[in-house]
mmCIF file of C-alpha atoms in Angstrom:
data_model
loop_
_atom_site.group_PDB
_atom_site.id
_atom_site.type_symbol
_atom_site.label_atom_id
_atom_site.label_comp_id
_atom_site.label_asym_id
_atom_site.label_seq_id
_atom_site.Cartn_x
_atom_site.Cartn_y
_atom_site.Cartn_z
ATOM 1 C CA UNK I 1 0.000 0.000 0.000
ATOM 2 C CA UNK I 2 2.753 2.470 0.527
ATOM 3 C CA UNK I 3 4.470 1.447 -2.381
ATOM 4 C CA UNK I 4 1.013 2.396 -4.224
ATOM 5 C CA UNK I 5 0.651 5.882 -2.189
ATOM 6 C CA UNK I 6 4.234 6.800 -3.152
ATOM 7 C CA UNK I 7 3.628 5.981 -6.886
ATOM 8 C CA UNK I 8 0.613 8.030 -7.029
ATOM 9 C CA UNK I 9 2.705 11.004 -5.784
ATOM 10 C CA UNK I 10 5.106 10.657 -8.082
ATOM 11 C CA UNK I 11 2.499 10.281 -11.019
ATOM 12 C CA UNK I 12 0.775 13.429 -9.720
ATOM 13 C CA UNK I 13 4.307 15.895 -9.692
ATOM 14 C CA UNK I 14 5.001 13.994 -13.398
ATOM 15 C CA UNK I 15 1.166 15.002 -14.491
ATOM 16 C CA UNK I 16 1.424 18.841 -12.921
ATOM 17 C CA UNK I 17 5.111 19.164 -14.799
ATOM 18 C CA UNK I 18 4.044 17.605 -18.573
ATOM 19 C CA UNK I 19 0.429 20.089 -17.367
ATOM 20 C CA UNK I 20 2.408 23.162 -16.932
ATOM 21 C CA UNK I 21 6.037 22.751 -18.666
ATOM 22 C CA UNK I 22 5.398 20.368 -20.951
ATOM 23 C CA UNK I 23 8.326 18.457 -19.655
ATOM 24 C CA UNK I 24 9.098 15.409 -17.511
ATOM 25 C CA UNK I 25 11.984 15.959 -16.059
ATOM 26 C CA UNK I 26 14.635 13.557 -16.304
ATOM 27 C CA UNK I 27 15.752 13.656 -12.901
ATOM 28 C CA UNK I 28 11.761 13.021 -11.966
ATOM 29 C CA UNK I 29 12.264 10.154 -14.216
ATOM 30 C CA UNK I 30 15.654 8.836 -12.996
ATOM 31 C CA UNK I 31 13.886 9.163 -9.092
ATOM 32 C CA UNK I 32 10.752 7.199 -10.446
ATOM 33 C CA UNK I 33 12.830 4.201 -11.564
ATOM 34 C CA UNK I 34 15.240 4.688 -8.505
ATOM 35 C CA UNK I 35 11.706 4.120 -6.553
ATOM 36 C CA UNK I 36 10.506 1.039 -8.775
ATOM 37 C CA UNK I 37 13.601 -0.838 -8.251
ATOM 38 C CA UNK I 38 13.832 -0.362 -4.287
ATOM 39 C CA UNK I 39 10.222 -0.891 -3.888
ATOM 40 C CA UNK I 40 9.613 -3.727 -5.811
ATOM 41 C CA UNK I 41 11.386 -6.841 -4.902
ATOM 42 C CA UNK I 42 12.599 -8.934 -7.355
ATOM 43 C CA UNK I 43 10.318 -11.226 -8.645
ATOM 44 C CA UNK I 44 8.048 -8.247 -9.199
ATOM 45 C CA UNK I 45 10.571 -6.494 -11.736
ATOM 46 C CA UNK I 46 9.245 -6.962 -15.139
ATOM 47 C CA UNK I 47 12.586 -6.050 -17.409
ATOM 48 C CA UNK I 48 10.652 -7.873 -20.866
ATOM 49 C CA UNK I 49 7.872 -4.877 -20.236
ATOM 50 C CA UNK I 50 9.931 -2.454 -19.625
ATOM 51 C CA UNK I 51 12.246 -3.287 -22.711
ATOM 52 C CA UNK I 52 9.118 -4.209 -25.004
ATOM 53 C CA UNK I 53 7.711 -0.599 -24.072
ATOM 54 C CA UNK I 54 10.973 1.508 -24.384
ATOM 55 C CA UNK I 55 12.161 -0.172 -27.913
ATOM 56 C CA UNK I 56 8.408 0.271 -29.255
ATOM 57 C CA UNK I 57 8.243 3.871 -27.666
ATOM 58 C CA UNK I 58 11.220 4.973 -29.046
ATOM 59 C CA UNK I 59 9.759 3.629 -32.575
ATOM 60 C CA UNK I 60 6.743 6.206 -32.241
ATOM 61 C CA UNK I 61 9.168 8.840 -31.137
ATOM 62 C CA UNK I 62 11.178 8.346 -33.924
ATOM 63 C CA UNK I 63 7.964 8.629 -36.287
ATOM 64 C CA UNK I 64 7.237 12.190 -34.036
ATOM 65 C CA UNK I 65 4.188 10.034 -32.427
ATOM 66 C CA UNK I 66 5.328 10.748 -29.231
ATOM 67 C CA UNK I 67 7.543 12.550 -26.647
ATOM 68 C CA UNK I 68 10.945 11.166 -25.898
ATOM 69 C CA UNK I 69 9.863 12.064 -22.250
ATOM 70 C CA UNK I 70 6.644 9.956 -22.335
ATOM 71 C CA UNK I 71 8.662 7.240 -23.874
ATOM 72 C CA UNK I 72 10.722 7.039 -20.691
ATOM 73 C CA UNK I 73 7.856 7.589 -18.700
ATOM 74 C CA UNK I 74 5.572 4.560 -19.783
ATOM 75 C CA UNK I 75 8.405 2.651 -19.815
ATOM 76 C CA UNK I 76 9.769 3.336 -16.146
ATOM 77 C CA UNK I 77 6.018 2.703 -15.139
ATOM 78 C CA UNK I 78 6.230 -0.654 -16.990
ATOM 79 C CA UNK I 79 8.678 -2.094 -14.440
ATOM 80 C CA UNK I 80 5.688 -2.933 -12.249
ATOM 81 C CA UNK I 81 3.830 -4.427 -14.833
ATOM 82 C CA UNK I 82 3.741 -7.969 -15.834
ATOM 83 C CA UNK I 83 3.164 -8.355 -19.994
ATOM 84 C CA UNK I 84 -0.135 -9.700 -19.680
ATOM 85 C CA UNK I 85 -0.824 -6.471 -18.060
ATOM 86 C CA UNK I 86 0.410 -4.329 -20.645
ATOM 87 C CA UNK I 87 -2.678 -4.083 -22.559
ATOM 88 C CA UNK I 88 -4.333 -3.534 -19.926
ATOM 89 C CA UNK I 89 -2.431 0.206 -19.105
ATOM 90 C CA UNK I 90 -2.249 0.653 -23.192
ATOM 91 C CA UNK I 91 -6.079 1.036 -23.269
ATOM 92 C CA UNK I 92 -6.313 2.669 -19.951
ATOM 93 C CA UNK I 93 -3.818 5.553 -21.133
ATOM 94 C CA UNK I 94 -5.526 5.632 -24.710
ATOM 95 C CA UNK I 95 -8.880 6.215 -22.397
ATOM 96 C CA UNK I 96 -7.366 8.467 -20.654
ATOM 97 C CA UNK I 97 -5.561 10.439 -23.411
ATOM 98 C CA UNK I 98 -9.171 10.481 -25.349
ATOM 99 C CA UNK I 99 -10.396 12.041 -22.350
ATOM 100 C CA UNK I 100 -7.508 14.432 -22.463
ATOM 101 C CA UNK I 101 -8.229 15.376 -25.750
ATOM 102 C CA UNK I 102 -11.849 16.070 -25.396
ATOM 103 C CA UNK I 103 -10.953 18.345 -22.527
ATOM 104 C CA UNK I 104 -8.531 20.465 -25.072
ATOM 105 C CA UNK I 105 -11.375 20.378 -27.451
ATOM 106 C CA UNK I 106 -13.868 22.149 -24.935
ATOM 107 C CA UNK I 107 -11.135 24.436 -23.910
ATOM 108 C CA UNK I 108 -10.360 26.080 -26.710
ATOM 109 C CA UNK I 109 -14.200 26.435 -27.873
ATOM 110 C CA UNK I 110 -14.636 28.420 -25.122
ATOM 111 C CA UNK I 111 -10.763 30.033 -25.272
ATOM 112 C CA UNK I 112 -11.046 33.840 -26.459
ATOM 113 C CA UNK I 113 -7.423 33.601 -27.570
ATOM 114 C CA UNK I 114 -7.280 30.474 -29.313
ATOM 115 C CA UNK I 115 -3.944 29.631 -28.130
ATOM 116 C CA UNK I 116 -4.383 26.358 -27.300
ATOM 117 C CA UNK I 117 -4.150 25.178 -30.714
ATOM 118 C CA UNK I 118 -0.553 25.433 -30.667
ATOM 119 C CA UNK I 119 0.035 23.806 -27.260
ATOM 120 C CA UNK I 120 0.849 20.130 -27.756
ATOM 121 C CA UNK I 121 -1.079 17.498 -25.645
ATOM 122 C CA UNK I 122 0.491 16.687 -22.356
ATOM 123 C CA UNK I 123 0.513 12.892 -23.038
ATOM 124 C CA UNK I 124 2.199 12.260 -19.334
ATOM 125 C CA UNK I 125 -1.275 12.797 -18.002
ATOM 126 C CA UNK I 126 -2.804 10.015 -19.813
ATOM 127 C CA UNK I 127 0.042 7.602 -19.219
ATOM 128 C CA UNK I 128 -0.088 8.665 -15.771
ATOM 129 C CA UNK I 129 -4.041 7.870 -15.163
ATOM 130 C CA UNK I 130 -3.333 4.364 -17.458
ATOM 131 C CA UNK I 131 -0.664 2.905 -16.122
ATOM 132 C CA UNK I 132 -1.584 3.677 -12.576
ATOM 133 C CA UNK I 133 -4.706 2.608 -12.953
ATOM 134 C CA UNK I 134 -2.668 -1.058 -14.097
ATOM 135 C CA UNK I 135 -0.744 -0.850 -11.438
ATOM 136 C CA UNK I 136 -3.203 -0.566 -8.528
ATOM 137 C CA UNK I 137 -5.324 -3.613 -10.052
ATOM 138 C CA UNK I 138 -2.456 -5.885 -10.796
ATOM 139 C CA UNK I 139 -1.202 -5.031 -7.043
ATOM 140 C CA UNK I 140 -4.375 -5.080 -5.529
ATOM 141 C CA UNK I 141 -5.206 -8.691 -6.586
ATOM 142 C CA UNK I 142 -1.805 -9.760 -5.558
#
């Protein structure tokens, strides 16, 4: 559970930075997987997610899908995730990040300035909310 209280901290100051910067921090990052790797002990380290996730992530980013940041993000948050889970925080963060986007929709209808066109989507949100959301099940029906 405090593992779980902790992450959700750390997914919340990763949210509010991609929110207002548009940046996750590497350091944040670097922290996060410090975190994973005390926390979880070792037959709870899922290396084949977290390689599967940074090696297709940096396949999108290479395409300009996707932040190098969010990359690292999803695939730091993939440590705690088994690959049968992986779908499972995939189509929570694509939830999420619909979500996101119909939230920057209704903001700039009713923006004066129409600025927000030119902001890009902060993506951490999404993979925050998705892979969190993978996390607490897998760990709550351990």
């Amino acid at each position: 559970m405090l593992y779980l209280n902790i992450l959700i901290v750390f997914c919340s100051i990763l949210s509010l930075s991609d929110i207002f910067r548009r940046k996750l921090p590497n350091l944040a990052l670097i922290l996060l997987g410090v975190f994973q790797l005390s926390m979880l002990n070792i037959t709870n380290i899922h290396i084949t997610t977290f390689l599967l996730v940074l090696s297709i992530g940096f396949v999108l980013f290479y395409f300009d899908c996707i932040g190098g940041g969010d990359v690292k993000y999803a695939a730091v948050l993939s440590l705690a995730l088994p690959l049968t889970r992986l779908p499972e925080a995939l189509s929570y963060t694509a939830y999420a990040g619909g979500m996101l986007i119909i939230a920057y929709y209704i903001l700039y209808f009713f923006s004066e300035t129409k600025k927000i066109q030119h902001m890009k989507l902060p993506y951490g949100v999404a993979i925050s909310v998705g892979f969190y959301l993978a996390i607490f099940d897998h760990h709550s029906s351990i």
